[in-house]
Coordinates of C-alpha atoms in Angstrom, one line a residue:
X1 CA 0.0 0.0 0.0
X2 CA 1.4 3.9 -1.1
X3 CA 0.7 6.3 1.1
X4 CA -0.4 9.6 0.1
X5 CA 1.4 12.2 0.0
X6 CA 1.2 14.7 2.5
X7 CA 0.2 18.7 1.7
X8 CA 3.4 20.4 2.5
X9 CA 4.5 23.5 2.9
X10 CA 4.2 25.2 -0.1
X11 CA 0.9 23.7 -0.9
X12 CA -0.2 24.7 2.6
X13 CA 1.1 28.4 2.4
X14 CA -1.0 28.7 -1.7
X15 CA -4.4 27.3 0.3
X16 CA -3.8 29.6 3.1
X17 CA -3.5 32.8 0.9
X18 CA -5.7 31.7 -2.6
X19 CA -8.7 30.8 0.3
X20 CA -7.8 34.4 1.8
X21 CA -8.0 35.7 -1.4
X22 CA -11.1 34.2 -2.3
X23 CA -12.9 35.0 0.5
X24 CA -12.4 38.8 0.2
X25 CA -14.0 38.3 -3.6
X26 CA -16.7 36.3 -2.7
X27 CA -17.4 38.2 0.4
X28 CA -18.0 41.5 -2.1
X29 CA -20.8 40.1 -3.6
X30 CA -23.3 40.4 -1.6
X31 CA -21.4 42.2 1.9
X32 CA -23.4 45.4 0.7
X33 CA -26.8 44.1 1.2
X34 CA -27.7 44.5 5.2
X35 CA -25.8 48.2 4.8
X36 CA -28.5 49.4 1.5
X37 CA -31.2 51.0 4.3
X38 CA -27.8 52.7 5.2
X39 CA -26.1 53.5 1.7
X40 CA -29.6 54.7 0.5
X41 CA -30.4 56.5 3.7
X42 CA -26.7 58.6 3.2
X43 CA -26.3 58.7 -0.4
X44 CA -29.8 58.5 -1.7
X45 CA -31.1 56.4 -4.5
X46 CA -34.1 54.0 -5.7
X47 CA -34.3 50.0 -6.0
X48 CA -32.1 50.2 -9.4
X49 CA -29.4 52.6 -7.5
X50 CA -29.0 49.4 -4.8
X51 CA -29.4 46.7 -7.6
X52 CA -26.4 48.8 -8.9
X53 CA -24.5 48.6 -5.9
X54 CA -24.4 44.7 -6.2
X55 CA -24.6 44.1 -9.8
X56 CA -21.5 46.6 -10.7
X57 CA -19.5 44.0 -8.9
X58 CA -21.1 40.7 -9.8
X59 CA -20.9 42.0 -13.6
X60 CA -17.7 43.3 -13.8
X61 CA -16.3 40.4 -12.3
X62 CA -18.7 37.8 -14.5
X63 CA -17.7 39.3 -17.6
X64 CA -13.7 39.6 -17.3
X65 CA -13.3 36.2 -15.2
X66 CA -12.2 34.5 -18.4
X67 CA -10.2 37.1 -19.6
X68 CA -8.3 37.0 -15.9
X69 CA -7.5 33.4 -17.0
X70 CA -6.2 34.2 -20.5
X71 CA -4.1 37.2 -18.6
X72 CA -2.5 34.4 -16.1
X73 CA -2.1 31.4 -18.3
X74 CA -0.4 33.9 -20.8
X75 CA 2.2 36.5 -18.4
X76 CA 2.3 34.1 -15.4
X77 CA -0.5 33.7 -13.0
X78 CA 1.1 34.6 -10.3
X79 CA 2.0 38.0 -11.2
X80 CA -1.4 38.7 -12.6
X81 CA -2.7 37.3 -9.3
X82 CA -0.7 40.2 -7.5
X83 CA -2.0 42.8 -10.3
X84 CA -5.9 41.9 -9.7
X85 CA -5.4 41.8 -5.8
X86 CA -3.5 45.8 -6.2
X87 CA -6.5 46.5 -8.5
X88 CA -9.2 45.1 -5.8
X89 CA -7.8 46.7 -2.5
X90 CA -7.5 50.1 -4.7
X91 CA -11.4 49.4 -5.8
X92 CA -12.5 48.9 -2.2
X93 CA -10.8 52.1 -1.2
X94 CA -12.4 54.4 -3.4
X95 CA -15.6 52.7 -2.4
X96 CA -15.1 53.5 1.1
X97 CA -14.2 57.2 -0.4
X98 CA -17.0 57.2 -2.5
X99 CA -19.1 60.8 -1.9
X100 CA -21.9 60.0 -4.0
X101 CA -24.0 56.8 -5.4
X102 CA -22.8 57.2 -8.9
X103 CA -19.1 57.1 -7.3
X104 CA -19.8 53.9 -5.3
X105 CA -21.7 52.2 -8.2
X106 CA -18.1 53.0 -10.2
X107 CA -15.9 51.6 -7.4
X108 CA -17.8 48.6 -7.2
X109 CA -17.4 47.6 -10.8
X110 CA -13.5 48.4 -10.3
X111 CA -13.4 46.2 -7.4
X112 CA -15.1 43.6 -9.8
X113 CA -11.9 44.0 -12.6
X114 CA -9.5 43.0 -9.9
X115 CA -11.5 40.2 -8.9
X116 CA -12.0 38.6 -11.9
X117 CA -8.5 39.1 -12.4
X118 CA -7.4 37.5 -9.4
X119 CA -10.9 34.7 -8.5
X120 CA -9.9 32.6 -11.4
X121 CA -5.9 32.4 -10.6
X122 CA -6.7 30.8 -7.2
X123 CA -7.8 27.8 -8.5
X124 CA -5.3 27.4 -10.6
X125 CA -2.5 28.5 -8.5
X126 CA -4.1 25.6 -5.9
X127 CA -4.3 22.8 -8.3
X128 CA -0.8 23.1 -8.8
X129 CA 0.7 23.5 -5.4
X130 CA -1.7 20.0 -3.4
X131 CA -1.0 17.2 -5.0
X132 CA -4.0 15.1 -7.0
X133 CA -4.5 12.7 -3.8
X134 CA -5.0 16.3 -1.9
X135 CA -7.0 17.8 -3.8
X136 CA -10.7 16.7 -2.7
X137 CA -9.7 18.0 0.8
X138 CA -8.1 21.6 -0.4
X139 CA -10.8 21.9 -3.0
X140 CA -13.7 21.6 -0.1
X141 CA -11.9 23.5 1.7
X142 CA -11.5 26.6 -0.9
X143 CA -15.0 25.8 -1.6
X144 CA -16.3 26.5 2.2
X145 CA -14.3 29.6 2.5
X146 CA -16.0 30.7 -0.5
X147 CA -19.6 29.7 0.4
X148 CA -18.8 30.6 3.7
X149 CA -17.9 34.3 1.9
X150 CA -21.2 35.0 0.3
X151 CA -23.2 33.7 2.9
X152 CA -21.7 35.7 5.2
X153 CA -21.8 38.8 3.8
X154 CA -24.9 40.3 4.7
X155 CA -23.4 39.2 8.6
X156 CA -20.5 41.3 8.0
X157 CA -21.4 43.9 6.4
X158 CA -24.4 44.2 9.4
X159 CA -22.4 44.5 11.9
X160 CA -19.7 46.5 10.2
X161 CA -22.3 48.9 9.4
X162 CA -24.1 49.1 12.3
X163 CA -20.9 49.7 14.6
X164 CA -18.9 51.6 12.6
X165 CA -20.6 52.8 9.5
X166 CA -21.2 50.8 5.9
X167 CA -17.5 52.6 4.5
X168 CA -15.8 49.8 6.8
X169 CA -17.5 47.3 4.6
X170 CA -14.7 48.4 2.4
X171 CA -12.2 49.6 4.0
X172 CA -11.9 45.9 5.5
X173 CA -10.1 44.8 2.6
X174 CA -7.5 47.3 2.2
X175 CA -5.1 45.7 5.4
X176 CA -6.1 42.0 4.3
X177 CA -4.9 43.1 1.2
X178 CA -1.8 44.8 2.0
X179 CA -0.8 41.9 3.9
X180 CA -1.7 39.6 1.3
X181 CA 0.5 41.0 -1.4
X182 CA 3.7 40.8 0.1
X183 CA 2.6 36.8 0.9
X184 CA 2.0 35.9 -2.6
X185 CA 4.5 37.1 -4.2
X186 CA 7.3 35.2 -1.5
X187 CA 5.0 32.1 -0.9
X188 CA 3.3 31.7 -4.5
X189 CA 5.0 29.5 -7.0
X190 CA 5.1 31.1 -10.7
X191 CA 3.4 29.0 -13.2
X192 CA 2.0 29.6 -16.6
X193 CA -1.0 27.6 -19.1
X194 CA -0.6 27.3 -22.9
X195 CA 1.0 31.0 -24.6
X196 CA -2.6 32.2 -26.4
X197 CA -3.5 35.6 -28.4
X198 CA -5.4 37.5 -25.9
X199 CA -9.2 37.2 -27.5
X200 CA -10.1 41.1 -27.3
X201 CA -13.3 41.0 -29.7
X202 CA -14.7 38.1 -27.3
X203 CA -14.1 39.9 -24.2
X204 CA -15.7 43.1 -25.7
X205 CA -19.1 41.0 -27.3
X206 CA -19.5 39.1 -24.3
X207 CA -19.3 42.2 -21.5
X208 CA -21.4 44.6 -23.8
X209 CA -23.9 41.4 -24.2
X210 CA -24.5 41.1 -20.5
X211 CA -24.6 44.8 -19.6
X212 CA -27.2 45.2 -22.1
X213 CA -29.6 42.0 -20.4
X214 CA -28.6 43.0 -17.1
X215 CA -29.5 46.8 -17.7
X216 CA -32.9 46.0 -19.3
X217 CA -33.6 43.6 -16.3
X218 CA -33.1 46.3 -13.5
X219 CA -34.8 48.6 -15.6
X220 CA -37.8 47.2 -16.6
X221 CA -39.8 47.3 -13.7
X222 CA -39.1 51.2 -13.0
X223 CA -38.8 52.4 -17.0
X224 CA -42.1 49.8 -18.3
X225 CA -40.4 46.4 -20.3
X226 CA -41.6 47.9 -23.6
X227 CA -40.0 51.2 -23.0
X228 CA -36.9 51.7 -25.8
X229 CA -34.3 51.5 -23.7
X230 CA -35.4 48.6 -21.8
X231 CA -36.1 46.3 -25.1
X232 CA -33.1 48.2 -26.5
X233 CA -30.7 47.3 -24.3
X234 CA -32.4 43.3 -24.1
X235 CA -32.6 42.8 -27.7
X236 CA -29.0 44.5 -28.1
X237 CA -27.4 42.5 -25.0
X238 CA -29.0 38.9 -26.3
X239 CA -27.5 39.7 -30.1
X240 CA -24.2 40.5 -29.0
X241 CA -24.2 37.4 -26.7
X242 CA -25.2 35.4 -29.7
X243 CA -22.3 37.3 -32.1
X244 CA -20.2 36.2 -29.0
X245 CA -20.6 32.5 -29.2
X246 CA -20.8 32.6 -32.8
X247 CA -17.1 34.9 -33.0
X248 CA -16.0 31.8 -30.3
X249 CA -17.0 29.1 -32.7
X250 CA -15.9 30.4 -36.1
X251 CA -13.4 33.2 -36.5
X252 CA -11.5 33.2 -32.8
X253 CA -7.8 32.1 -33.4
X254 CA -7.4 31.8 -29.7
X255 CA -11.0 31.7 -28.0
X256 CA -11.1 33.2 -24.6
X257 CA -13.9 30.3 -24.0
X258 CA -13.2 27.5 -26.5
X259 CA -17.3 26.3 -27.4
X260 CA -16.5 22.9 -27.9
X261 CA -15.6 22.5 -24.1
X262 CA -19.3 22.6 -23.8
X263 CA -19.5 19.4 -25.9
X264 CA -18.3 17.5 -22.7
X265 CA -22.1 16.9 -21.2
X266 CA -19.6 16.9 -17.4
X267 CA -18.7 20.5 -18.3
X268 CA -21.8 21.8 -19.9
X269 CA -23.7 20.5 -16.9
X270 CA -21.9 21.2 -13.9
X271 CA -22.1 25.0 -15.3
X272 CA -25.8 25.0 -16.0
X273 CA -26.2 24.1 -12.8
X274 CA -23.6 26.6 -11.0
X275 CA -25.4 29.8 -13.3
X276 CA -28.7 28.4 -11.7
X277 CA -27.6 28.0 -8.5
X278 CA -26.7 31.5 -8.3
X279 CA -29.1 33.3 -9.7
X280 CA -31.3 31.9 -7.3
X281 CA -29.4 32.1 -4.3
X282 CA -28.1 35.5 -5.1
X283 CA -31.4 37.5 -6.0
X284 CA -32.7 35.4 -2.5
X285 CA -30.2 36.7 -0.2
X286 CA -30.3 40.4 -1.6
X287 CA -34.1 40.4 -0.8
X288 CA -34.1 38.4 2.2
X289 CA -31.4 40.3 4.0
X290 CA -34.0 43.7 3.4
X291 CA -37.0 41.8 4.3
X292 CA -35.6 40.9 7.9
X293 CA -34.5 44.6 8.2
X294 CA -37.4 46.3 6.9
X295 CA -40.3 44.1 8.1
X296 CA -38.6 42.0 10.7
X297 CA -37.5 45.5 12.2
X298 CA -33.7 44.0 12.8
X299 CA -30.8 46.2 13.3
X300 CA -28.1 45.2 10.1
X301 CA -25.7 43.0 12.7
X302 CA -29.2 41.3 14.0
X303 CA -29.9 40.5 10.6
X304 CA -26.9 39.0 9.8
X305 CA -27.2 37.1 12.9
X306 CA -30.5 35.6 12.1
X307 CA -29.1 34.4 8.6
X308 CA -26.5 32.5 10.8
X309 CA -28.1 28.9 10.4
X310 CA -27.6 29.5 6.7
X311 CA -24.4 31.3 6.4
X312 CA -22.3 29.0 9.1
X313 CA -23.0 25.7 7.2
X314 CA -20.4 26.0 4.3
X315 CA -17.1 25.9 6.7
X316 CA -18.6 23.2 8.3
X317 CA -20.1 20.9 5.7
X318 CA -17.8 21.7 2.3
X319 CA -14.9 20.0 3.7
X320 CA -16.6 17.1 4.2
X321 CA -18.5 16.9 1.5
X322 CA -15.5 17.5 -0.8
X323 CA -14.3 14.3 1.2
X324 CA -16.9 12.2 0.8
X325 CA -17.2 13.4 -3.0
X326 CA -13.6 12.0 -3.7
X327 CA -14.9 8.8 -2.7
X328 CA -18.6 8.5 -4.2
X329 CA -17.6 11.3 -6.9
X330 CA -19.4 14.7 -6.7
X331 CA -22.3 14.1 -8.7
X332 CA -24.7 12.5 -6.0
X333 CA -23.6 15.2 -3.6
X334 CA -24.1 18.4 -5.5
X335 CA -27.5 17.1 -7.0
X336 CA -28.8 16.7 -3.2
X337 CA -27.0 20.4 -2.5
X338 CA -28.7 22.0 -5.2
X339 CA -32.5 20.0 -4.2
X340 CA -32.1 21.1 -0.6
X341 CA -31.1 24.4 -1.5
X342 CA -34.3 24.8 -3.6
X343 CA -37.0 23.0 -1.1
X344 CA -35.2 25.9 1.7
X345 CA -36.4 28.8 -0.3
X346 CA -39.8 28.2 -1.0
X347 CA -39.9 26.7 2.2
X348 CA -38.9 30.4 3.5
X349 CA -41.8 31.8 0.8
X350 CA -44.5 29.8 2.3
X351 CA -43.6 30.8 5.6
X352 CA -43.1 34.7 4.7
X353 CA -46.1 34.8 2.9
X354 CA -48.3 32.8 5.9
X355 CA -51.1 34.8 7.8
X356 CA -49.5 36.2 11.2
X357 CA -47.5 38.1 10.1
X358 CA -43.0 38.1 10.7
X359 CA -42.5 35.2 12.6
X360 CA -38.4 34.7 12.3
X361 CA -38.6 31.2 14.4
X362 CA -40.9 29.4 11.9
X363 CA -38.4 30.9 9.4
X364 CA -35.6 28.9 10.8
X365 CA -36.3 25.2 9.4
X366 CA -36.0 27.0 5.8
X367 CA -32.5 28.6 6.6
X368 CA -31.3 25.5 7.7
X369 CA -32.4 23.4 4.7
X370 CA -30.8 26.1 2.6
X371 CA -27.2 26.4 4.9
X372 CA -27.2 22.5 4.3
X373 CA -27.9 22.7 0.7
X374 CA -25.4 25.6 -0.5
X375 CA -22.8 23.7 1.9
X376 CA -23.4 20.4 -0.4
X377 CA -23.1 22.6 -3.4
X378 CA -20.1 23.8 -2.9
X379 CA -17.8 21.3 -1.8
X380 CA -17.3 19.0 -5.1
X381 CA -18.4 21.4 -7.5
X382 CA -14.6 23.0 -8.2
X383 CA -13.2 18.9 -8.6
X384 CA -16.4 18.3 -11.0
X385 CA -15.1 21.5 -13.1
X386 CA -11.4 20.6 -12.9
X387 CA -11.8 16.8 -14.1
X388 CA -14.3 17.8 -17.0
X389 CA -11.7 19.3 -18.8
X390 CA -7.6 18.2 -19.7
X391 CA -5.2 19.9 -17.4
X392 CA -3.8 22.8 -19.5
X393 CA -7.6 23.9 -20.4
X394 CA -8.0 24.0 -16.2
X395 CA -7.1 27.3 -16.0
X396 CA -10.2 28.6 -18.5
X397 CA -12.6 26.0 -17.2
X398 CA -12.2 27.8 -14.1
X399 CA -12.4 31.4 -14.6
X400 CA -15.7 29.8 -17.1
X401 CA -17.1 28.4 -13.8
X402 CA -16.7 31.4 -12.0
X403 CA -18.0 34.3 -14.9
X404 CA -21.1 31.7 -15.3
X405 CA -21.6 32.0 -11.6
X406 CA -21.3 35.4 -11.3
X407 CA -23.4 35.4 -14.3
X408 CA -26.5 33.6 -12.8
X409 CA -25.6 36.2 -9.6
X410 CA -25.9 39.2 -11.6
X411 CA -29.4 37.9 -13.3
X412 CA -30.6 36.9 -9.9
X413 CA -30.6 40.5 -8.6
X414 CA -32.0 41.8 -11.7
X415 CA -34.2 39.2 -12.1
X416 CA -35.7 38.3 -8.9
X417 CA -36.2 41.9 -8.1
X418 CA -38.0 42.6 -11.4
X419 CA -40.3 39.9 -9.5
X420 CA -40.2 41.6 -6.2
X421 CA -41.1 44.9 -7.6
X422 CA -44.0 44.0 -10.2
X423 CA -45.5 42.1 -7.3
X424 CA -44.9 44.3 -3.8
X425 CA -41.9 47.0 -3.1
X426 CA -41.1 48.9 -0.1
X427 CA -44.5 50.7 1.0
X428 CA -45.7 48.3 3.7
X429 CA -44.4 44.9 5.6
X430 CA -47.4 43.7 3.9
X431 CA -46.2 45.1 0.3
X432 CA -42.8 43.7 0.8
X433 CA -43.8 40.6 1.8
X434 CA -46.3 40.2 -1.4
X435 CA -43.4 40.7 -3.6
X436 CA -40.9 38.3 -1.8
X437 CA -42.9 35.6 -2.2
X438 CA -43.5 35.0 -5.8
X439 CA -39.5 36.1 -6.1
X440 CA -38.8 33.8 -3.8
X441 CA -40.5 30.7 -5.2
X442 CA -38.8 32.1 -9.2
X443 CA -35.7 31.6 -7.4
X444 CA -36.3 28.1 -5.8
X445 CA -37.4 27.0 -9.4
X446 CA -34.7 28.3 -10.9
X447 CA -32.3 26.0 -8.5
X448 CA -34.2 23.3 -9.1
X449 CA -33.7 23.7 -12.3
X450 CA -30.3 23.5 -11.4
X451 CA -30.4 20.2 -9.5
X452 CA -32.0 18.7 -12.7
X453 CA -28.7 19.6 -14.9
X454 CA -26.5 18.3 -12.0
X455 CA -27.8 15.1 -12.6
X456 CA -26.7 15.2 -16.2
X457 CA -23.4 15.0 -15.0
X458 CA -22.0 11.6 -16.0
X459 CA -20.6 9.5 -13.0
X460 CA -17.5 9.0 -12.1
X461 CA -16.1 6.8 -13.8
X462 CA -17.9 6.9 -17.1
X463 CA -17.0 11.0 -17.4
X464 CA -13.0 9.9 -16.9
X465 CA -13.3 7.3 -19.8
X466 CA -14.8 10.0 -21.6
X467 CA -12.8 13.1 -21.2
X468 CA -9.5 10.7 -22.5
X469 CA -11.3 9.4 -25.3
X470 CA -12.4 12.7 -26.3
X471 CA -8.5 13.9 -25.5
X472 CA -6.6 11.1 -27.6
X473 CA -9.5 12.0 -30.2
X474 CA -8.7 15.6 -30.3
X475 CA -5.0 15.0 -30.5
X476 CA -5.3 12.3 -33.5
X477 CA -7.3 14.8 -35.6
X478 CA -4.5 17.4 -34.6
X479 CA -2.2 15.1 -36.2
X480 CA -4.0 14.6 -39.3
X481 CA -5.1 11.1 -38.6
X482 CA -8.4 9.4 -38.6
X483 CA -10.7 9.1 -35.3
X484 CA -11.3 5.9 -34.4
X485 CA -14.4 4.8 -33.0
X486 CA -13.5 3.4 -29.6
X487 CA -16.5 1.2 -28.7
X488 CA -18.4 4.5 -27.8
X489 CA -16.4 5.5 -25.3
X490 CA -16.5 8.7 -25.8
X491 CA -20.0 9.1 -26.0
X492 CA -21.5 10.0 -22.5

């Protein structure tokens, strides 16, 4: 019997500062929501202002994640780590400086560049410092700090904001920052992916395409969905995305997300699943964290505390279930996450929307189920993404992972609170509570959704026997030679 090898040092010293890393980007999705009665209270604004406030971020950092990955994979990824983590603390400075809502909204979409700069490097950078027999553990473990990150946002940013005021939701990340850059650049080990073209045209179709969908979605409510620059800005954004993935498929030399990834059904999948995940559990949390403010009449730390049964379960569950998922395989594990996760939230709309009135303990049960779920989620999703592709296209898989993610975040907002707004708003308890609900139960459906492409994932076993037939496949017909039918085995 072999023993397995132990982390070590360096592999110890890249989880400690990638996880570090990660959490202070994941904690910026949604670490403004308990301080909006605050922000909007100070620096004025409607619903689309706020939506603004979180969506800047989330679609800044969707759109460029891929491009971060190109930028690493090409000039080393540990320098271009360092450069999106300068970008990111400067970004969360001027936030904290920001005079004005218009100033904060453009802070927040700078502190997105440096994180999708730097998010999609971590992985990377990890997978090459733990060894494969590792990996499970430090990939669960990455994966909690994560979850652990967005769930506990609207907990930090509460009591930030209520003890200090909602700048230190940003000024937070300036010292973690300044003492993560000196870190990385001693402790990091320099690596680089294949030399590719930077894919400029792509980057450009893609971000214009989801500013435009994102834009008409916040707008729609407020400006009327048939107004011009609501369907302008829909029709425009879905036509570019389209010239996107058609630019991908036929004229990008060097494609900053290479389409016939998505042939693999494990890669096409697991991301369906991870957009849908997130646009429900995004678009949930930014109302939920109001609706215990503003109706439950919380301060924005008790808030936060109350979403504790939720937002505590990643660090401890992750781990484990990225144990567990090296042993069954991350299918079965993610599929369960992803169920739970939806049967929480519209557990939480039945009980919001019951006769009685705010009644936080009968809300508890629903946090639970979804702290359990999101905890299941994220623990063997990061291995599923890693082994669905070869190992020099692990560096794009990821930062794709993470901008479809961010992606189904961004929507989520947009989307859920297009819901919130047609059907309540912020009148009444009782008007606020009429348009959680149906936003609410939009967003479980959309995560089940989610759980039904997760079990499109092919096990195990059957995915690895795929992904090298389809890799000795791709590099016969690189050579010139003819493709072999091997039995089927690389049809999943």
């Amino acid at each position: 019997m072999t023993e397995k090898p132990a982390l070590g040092r360096t592999a110890i010293w890249t989880l400690v500062i990638v996880s570090a890393a990660s959490f202070m980007a994941a904690l910026d999705n949604l670490v403004v929501t308990t301080a909006l009665p605050s922000i909007r209270e100070e620096l004025g604004g409607g619903l689309s202002d706020l939506e603004w406030t979180v969506s800047a971020y989330t679609l800044s950092f969707a759109v460029l994640l891929m491009f971060g990955a190109a930028l690493g994979d090409r000039f080393g990824r540990r320098r271009i780590f360092l450069v999106g983590l300068t970008v990111f603390t400067l970004g969360s400075a001027a936030a904290a400086l920001s005079p004005e809502i218009g100033e904060l909204i453009a802070a927040r979409a700078v502190q997105g560049v440096g994180a999708a700069v730097m998010m999609p490097l971590t992985l990377t950078l990890l997978t090459a410092a733990v060894p494969e027999a590792k990996r499970g553990l430090a990939f669960g473990i990455w994966s909690g700090v994560s979850g652990l990150a967005v769930a506990a946002g609207p907990l930090i940013g509460g009591s930030l904001t209520e003890h200090f005021s909602w700048q230190w939701i940003f000024w937070v990340n300036v010292p973690v920052g300044l003492v993560l850059l000196p870190l990385a650049y001693l402790r990091l080990g320099e690596s680089r992916g294949a030399e590719r073209a930077l894919d400029i045209p792509g980057t450009v179709l893609v971000s214009l395409g989801m500013f435009g969908v994102v834009l008409g979605l916040i707008r729609g409510n407020p400006d009327g969905w048939t107004s011009p620059l609501v369907l302008g800005a829909l029709i425009a954004g879905v036509l570019l995305l389209a010239a996107f993935v058609r630019y991908e498929q036929r004229v990008a030399a060097h494609p900053m997300l290479p389409m016939r990834l998505f042939r693999s059904r494990a890669f096409s999948a697991v991301n369906a699943a991870s957009l849908l995940m997130y646009l429900g559990m995004f678009g949930s949390i930014f109302l939920i964290s109001q609706y215990l403010q503003g109706v439950g009449g919380y301060s924005p730390q008790e808030a936060g505390i109350r979403m504790l049964p939720w937002t505590a379960m990643p660090l401890l569950i992750s781990p484990i279930a990225g144990i567990v998922s090296d042993r069954i395989g991350g299918r079965p594990i993610v599929v369960a996450g992803l169920a739970l996760q939806a049967v929480g939230l519209a557990l939480f709309g039945l009980v919001a929307g019951a006769d009685g009135g705010f009644d936080y303990l009968a809300q508890i049960p629903a946090i639970v189920v979804c702290g359990i779920g999101m905890s299941l989620y994220f623990g063997p999703t990061a291995q599923l993404v890693m082994g669905s592709v070869r190992p020099q296209e692990q560096g794009i898989a990821s930062g794709a992972n993470n901008a479809l993610r961010e992606v189904g975040g961004a929507l989520g907002v947009a989307s859920l609170s297009a819901v919130f707004s047609a059907q309540g708003g912020y009148q009444s308890a009782q008007a606020f509570a009429d348009g959680l609900v149906p936003a609410l139960y939009v967003g479980a459906v959309a995560v089940g959704v989610g759980a039904l492409a997760a079990a499109l994932i092919p096990r195990r076993r059957r995915a690895v026997v795929a992904t090298e037939a389809a890799t000795e496949a791709a590099t016969e017909a690189a050579a010139g030679r003819p493709v072999a039918d091997r039995a089927g085995a690389g049809r999943v």
